[in-house]
mmCIF file with all atom_site columns, C-alpha atoms in Angstrom:
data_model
loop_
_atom_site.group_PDB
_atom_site.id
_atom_site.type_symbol
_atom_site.label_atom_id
_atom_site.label_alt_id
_atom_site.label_comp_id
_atom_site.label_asym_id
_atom_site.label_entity_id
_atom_site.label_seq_id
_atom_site.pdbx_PDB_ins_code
_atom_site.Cartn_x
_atom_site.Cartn_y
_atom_site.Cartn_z
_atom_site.occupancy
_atom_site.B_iso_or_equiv
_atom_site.pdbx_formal_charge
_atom_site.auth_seq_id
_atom_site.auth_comp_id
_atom_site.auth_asym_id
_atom_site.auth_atom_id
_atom_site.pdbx_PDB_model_num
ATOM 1   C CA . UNK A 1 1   ? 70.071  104.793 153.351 1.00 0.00 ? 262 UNK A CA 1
ATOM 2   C CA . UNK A 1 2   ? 67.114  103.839 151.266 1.00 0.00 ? 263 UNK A CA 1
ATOM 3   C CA . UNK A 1 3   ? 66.775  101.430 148.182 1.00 0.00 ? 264 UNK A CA 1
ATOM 4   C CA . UNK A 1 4   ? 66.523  103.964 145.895 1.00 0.00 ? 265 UNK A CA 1
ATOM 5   C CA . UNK A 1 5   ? 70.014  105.685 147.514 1.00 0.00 ? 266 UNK A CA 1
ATOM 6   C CA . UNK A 1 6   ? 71.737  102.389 146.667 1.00 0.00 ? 267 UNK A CA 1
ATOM 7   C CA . UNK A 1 7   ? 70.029  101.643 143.304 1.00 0.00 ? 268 UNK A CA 1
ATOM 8   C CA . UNK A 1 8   ? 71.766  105.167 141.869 1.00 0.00 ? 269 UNK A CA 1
ATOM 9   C CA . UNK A 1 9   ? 75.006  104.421 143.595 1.00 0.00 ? 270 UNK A CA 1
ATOM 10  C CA . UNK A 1 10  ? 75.133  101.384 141.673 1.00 0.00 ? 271 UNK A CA 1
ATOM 11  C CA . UNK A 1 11  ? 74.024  102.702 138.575 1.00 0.00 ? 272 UNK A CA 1
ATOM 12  C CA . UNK A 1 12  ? 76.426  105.371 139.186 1.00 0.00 ? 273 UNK A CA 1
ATOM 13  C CA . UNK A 1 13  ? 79.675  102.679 139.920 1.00 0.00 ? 274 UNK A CA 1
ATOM 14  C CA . UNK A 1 14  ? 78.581  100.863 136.925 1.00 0.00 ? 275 UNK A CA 1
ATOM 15  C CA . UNK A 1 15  ? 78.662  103.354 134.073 1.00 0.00 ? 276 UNK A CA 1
ATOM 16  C CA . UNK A 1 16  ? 81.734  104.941 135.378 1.00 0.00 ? 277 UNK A CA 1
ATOM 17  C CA . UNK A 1 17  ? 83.227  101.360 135.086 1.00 0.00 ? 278 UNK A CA 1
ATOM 18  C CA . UNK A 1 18  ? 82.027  101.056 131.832 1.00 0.00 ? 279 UNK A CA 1
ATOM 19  C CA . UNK A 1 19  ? 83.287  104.788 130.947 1.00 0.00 ? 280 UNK A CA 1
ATOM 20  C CA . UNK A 1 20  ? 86.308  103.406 132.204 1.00 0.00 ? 281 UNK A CA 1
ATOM 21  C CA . UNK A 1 21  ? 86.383  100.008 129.879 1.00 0.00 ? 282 UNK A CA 1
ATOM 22  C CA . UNK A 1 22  ? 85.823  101.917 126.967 1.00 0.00 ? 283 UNK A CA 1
ATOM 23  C CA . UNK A 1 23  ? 88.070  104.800 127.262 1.00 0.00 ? 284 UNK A CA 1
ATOM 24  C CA . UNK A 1 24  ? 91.335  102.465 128.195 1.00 0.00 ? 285 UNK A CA 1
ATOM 25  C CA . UNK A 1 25  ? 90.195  99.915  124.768 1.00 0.00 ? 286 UNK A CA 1
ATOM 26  C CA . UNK A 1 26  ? 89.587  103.054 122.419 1.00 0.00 ? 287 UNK A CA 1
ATOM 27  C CA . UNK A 1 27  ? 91.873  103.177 119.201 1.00 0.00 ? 288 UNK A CA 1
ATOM 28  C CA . UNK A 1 28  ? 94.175  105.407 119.078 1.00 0.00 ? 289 UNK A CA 1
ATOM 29  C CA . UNK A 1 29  ? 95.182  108.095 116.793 1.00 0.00 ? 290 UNK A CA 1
ATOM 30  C CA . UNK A 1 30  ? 98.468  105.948 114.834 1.00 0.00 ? 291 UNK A CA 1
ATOM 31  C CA . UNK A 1 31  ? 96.339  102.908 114.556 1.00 0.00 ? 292 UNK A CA 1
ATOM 32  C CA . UNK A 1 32  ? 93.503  104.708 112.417 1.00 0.00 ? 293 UNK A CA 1
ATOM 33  C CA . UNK A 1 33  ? 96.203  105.945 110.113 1.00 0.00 ? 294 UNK A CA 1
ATOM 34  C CA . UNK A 1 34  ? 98.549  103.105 109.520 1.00 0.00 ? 295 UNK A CA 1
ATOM 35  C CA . UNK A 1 35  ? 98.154  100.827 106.336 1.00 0.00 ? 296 UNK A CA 1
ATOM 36  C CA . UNK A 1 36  ? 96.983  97.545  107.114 1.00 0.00 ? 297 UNK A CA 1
ATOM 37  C CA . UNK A 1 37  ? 100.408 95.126  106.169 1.00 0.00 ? 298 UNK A CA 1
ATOM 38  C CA . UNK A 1 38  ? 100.327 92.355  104.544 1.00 0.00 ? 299 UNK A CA 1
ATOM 39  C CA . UNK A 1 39  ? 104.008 90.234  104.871 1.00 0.00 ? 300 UNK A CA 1
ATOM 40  C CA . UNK A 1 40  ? 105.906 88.047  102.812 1.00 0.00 ? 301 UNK A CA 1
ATOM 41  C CA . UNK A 1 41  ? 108.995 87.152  101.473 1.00 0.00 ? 302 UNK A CA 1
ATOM 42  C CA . UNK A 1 42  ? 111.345 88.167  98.188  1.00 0.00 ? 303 UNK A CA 1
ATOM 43  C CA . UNK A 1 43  ? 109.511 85.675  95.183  1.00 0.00 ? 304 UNK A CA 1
ATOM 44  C CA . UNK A 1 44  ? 106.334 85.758  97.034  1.00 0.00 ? 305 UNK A CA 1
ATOM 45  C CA . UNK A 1 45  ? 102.911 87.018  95.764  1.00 0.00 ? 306 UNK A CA 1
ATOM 46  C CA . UNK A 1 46  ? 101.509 89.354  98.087  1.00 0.00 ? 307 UNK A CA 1
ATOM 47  C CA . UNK A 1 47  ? 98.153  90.589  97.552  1.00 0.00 ? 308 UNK A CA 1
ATOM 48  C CA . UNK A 1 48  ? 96.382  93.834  99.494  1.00 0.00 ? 309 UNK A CA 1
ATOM 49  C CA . UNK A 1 49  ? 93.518  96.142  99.037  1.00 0.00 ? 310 UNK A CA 1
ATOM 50  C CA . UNK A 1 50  ? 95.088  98.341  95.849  1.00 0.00 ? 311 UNK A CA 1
ATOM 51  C CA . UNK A 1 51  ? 98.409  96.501  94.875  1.00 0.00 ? 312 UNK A CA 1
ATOM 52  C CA . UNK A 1 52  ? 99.449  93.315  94.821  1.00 0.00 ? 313 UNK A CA 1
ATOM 53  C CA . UNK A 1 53  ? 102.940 92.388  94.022  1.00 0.00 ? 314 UNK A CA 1
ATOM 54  C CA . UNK A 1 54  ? 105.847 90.260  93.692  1.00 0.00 ? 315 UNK A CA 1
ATOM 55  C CA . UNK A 1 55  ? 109.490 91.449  94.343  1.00 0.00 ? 316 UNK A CA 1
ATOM 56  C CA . UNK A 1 56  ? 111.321 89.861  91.666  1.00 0.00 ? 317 UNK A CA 1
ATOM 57  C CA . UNK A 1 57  ? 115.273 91.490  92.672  1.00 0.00 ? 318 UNK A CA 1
ATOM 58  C CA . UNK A 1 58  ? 117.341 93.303  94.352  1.00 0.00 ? 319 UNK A CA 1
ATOM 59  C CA . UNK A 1 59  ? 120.134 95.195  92.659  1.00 0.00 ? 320 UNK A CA 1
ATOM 60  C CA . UNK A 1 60  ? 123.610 96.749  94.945  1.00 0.00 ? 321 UNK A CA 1
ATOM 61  C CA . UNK A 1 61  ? 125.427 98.907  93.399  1.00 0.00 ? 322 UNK A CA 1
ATOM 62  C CA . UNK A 1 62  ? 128.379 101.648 94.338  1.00 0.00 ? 323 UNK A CA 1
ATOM 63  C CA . UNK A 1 63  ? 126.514 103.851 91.190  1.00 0.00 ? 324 UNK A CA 1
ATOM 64  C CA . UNK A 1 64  ? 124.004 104.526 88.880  1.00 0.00 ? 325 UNK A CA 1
ATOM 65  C CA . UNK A 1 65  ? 124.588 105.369 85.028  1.00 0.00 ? 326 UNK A CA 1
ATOM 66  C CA . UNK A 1 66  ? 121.659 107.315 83.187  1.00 0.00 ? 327 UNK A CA 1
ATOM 67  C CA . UNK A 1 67  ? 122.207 106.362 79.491  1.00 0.00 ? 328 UNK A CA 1
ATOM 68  C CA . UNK A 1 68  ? 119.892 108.173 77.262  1.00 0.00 ? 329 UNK A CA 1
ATOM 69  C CA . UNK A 1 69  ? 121.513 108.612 74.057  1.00 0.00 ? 330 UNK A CA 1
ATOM 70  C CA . UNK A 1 70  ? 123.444 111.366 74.595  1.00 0.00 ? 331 UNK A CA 1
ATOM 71  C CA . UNK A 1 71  ? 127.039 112.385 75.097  1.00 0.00 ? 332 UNK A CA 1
ATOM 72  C CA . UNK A 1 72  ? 126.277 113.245 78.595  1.00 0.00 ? 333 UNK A CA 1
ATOM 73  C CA . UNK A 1 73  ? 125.624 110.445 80.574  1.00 0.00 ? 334 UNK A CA 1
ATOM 74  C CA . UNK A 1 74  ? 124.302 110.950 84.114  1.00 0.00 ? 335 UNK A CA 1
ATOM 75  C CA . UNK A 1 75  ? 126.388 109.061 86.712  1.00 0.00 ? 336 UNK A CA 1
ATOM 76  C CA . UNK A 1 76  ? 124.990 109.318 90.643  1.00 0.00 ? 337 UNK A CA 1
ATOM 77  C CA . UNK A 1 77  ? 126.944 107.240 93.125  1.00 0.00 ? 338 UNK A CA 1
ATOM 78  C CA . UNK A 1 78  ? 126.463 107.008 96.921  1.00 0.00 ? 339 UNK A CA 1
ATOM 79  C CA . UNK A 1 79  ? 128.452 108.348 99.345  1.00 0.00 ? 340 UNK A CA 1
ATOM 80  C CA . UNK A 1 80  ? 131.647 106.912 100.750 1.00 0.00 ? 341 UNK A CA 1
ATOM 81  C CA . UNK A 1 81  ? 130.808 103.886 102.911 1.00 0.00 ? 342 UNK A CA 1
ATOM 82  C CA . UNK A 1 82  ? 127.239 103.492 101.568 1.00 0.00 ? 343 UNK A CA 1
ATOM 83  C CA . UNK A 1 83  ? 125.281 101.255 98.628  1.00 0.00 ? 344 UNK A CA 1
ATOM 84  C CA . UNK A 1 84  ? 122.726 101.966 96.602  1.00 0.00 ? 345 UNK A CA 1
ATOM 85  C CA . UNK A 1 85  ? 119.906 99.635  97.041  1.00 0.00 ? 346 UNK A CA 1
ATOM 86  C CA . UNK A 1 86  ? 117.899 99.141  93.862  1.00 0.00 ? 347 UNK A CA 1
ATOM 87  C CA . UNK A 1 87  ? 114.317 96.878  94.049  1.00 0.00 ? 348 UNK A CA 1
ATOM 88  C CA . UNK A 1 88  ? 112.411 94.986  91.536  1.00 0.00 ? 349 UNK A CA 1
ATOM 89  C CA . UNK A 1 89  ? 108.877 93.976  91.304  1.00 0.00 ? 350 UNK A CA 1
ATOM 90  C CA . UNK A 1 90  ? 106.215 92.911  89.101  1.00 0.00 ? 351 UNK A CA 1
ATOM 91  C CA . UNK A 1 91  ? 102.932 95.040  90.443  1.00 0.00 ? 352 UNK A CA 1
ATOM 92  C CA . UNK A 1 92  ? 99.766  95.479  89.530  1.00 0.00 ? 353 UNK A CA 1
ATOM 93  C CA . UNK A 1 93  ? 97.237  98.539  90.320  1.00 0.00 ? 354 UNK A CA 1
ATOM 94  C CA . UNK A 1 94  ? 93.502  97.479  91.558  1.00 0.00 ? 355 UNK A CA 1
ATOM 95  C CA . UNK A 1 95  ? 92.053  100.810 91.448  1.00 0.00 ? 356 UNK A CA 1
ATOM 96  C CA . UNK A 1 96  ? 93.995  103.911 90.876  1.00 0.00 ? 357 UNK A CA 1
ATOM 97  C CA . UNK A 1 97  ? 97.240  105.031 88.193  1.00 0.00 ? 358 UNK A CA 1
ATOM 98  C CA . UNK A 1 98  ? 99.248  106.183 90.502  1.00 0.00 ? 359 UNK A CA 1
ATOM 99  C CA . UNK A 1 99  ? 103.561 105.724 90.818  1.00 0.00 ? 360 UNK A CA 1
ATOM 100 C CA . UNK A 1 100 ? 104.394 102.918 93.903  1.00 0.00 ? 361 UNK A CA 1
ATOM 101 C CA . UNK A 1 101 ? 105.716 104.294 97.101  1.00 0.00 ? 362 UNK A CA 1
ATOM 102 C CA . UNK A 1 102 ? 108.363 102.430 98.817  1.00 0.00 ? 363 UNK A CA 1
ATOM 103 C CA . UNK A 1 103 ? 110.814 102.588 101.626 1.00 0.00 ? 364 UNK A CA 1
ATOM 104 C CA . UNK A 1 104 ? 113.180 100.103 103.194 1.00 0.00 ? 365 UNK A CA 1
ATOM 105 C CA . UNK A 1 105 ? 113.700 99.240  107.277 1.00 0.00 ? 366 UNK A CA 1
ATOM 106 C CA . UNK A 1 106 ? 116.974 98.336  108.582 1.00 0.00 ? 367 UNK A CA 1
ATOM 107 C CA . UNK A 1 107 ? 116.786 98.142  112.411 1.00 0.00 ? 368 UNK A CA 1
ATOM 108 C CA . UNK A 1 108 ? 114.796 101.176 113.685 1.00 0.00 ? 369 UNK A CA 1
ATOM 109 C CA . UNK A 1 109 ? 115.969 103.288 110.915 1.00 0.00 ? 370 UNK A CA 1
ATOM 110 C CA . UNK A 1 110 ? 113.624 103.559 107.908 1.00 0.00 ? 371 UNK A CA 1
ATOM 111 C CA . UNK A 1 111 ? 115.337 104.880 104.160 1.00 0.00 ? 372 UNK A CA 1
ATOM 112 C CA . UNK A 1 112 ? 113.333 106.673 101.933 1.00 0.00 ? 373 UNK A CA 1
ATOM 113 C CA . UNK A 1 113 ? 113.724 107.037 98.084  1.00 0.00 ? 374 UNK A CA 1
ATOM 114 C CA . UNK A 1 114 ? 116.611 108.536 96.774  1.00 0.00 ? 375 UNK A CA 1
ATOM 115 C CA . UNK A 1 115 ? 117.639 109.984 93.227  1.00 0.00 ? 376 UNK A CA 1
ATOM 116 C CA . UNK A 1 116 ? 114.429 110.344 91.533  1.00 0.00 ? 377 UNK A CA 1
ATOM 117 C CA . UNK A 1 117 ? 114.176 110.223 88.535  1.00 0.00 ? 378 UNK A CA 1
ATOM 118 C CA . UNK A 1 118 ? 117.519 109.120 87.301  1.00 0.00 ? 379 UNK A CA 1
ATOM 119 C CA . UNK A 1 119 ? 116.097 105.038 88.011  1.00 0.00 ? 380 UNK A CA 1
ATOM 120 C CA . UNK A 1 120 ? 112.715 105.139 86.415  1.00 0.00 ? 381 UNK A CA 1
ATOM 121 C CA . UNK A 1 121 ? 110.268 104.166 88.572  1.00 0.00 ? 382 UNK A CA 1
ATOM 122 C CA . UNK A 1 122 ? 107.298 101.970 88.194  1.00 0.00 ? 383 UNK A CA 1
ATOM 123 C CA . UNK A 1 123 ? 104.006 103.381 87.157  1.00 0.00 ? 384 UNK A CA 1
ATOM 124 C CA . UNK A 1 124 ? 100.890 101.381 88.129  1.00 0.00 ? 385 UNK A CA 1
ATOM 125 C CA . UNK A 1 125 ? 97.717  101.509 85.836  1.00 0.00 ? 386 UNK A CA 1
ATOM 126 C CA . UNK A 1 126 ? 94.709  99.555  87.045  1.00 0.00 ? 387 UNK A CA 1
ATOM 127 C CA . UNK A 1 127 ? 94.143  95.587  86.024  1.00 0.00 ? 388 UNK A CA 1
ATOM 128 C CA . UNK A 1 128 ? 97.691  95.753  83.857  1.00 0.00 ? 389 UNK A CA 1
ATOM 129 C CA . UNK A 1 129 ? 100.821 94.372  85.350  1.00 0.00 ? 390 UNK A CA 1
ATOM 130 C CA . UNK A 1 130 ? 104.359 95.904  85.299  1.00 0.00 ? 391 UNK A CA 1
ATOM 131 C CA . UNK A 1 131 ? 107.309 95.647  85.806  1.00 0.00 ? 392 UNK A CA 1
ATOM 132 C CA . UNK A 1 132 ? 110.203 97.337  86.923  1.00 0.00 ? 393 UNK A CA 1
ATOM 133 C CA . UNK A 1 133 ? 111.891 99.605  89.555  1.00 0.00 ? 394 UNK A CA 1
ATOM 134 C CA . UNK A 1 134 ? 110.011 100.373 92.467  1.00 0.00 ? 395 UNK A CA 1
ATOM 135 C CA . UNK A 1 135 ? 112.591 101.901 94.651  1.00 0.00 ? 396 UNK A CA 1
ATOM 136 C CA . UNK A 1 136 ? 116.795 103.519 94.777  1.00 0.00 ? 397 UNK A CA 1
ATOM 137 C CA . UNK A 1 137 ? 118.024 103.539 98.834  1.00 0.00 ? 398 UNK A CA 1
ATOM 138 C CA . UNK A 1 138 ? 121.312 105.045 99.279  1.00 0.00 ? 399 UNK A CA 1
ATOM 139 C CA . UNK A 1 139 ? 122.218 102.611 103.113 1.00 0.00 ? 400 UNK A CA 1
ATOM 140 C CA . UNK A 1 140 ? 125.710 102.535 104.953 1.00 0.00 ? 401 UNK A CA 1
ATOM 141 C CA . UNK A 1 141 ? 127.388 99.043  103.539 1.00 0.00 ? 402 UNK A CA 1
ATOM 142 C CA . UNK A 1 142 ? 127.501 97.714  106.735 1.00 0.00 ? 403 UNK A CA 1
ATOM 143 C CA . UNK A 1 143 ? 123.969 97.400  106.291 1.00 0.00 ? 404 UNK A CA 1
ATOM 144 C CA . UNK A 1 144 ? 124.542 94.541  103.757 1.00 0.00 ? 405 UNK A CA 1
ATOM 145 C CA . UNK A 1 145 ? 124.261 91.820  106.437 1.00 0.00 ? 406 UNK A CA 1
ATOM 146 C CA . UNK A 1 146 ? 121.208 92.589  108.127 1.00 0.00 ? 407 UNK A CA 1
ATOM 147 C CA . UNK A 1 147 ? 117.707 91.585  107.734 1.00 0.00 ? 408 UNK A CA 1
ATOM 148 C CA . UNK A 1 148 ? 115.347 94.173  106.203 1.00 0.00 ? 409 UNK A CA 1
ATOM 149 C CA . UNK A 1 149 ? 111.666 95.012  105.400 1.00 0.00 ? 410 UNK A CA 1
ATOM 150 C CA . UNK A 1 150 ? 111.145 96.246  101.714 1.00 0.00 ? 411 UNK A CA 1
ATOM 151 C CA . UNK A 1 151 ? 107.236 97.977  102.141 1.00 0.00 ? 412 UNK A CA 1
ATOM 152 C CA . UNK A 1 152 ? 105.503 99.051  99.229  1.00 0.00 ? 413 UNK A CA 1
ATOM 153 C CA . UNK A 1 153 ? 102.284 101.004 98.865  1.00 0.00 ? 414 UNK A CA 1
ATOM 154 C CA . UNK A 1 154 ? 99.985  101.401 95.763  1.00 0.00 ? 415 UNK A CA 1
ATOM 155 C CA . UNK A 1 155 ? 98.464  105.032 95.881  1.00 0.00 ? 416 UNK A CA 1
ATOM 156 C CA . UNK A 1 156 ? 99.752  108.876 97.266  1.00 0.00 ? 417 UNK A CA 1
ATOM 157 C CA . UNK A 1 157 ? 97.807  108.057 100.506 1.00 0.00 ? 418 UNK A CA 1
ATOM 158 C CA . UNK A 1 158 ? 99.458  104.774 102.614 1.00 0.00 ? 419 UNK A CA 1
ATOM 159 C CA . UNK A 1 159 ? 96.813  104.901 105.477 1.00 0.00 ? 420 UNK A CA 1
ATOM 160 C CA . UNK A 1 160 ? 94.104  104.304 103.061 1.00 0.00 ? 421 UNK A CA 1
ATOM 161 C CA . UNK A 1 161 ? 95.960  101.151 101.410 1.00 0.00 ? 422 UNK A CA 1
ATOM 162 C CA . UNK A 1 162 ? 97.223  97.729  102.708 1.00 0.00 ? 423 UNK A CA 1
ATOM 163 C CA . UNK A 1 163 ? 101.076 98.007  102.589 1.00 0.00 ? 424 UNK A CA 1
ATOM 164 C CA . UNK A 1 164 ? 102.924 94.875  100.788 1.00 0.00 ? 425 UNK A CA 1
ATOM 165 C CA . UNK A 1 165 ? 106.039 94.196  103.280 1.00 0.00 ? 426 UNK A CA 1
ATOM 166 C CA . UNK A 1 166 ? 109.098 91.804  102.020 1.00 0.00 ? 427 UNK A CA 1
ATOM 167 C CA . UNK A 1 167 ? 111.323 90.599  104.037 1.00 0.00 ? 428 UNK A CA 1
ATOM 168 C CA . UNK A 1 168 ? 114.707 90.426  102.518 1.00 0.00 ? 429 UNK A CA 1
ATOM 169 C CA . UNK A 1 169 ? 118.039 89.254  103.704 1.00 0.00 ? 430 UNK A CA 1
ATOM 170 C CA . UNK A 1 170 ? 120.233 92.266  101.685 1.00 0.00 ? 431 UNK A CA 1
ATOM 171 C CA . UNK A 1 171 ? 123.568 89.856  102.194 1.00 0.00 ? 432 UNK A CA 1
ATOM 172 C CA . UNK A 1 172 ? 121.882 87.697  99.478  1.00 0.00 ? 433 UNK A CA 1
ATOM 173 C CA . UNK A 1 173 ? 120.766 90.351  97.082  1.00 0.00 ? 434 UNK A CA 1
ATOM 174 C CA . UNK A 1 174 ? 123.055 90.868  93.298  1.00 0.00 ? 435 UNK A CA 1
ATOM 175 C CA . UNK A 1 175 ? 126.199 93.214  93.633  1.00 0.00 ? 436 UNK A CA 1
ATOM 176 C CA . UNK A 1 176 ? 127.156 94.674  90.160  1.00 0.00 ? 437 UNK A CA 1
ATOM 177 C CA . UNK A 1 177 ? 129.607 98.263  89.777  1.00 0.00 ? 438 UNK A CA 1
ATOM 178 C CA . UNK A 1 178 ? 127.254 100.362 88.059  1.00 0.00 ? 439 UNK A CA 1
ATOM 179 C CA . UNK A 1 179 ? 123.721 100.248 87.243  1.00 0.00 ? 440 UNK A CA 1
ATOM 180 C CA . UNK A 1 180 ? 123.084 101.452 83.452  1.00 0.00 ? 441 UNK A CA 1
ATOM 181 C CA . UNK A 1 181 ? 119.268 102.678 82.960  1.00 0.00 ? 442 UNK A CA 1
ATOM 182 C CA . UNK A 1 182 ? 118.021 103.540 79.253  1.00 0.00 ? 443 UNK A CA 1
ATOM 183 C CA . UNK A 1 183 ? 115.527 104.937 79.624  1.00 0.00 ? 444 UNK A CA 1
ATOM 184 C CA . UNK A 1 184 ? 114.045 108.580 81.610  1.00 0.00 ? 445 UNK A CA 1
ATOM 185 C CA . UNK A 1 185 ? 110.298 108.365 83.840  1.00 0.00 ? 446 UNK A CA 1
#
């Protein structure tokens, strides 16, 4: 075997190690398109790239009373042997008007918004702050004594924003009857 033989063997071992090194430390697919968080806890500023926010309450209730004025009232209550989960914040917009999105872990299972519309939700608008509802779960009651994570996202596209996560003990949170809104989105 000559010099040159071994020299491209090397060469050859080497950059299929490296291939190797690279391929195996490569991001995947999921990390490129999840929001960056950003955790805290209920009371607590959090700050990210297009919201930041402070979740001032959280609201259980068996039912929700839409008030507007009329002899007609629009009453939505949760299933038998479930809450409804309703959160409060003071937000703020950086860059877009957009309407937060929110959703609420408990364990591995992840709630999503329920009954829009009849809790108005909170619009953002750019350098003014607001306040209000950013979020109605409907969770089993047996759910009231675990530990949960409240996330909340500024804009219609969560991979491209930092996501503001609150952990909140729901055993601790205000229990009225009915919720009465005033006022329609």
């Amino acid at each position: 075997m000559t010099w040159r033989r071994v020299l491209n063997w090397g060469v050859f071992a080497v950059l299929v190690v490296c291939a190797i090194l690279v391929r195996n430390h490569q991001i995947d697919k999921v990390e490129l398109q999840e929001p960056i968080d950003v955790r805290g806890a209920e009371g607590q500023r959090l700050i990210g790239r297009n919201i930041a926010a402070t979740l001032t309450g959280i609201t259980i209730t068996d039912s929700v009373i839409g008030d507007y004025g009329d002899d007609h009232p629009e009453i939505y209550a949760a299933h038998k042997g479930w809450v409804l989960a309703i959160f409060s914040i003071d937000a703020q917009s950086t860059v877009s008007d957009d309407k937060t999105n929110t959703d609420l872990v408990i364990a591995e299972n992840t709630y999503g918004t329920r009954y829009m519309g009849i809790v108005p939700e909170l619009q953002l608008t750019p350098g003014i702050p607001n306040q209000g509802y950013a979020g109605t779960f409907e969770i089993p009651a047996s759910a009231l004594q675990s530990r949960a994570s409240f996330r909340v996202t500024g804009s219609g596209n969560p991979s491209r924003d930092s996501r503001l996560v609150f952990d909140v003990t729901l055993a601790n949170a205000q229990r009225v009857p009915a919720l009465i809104v005033k006022k329609r989105i």
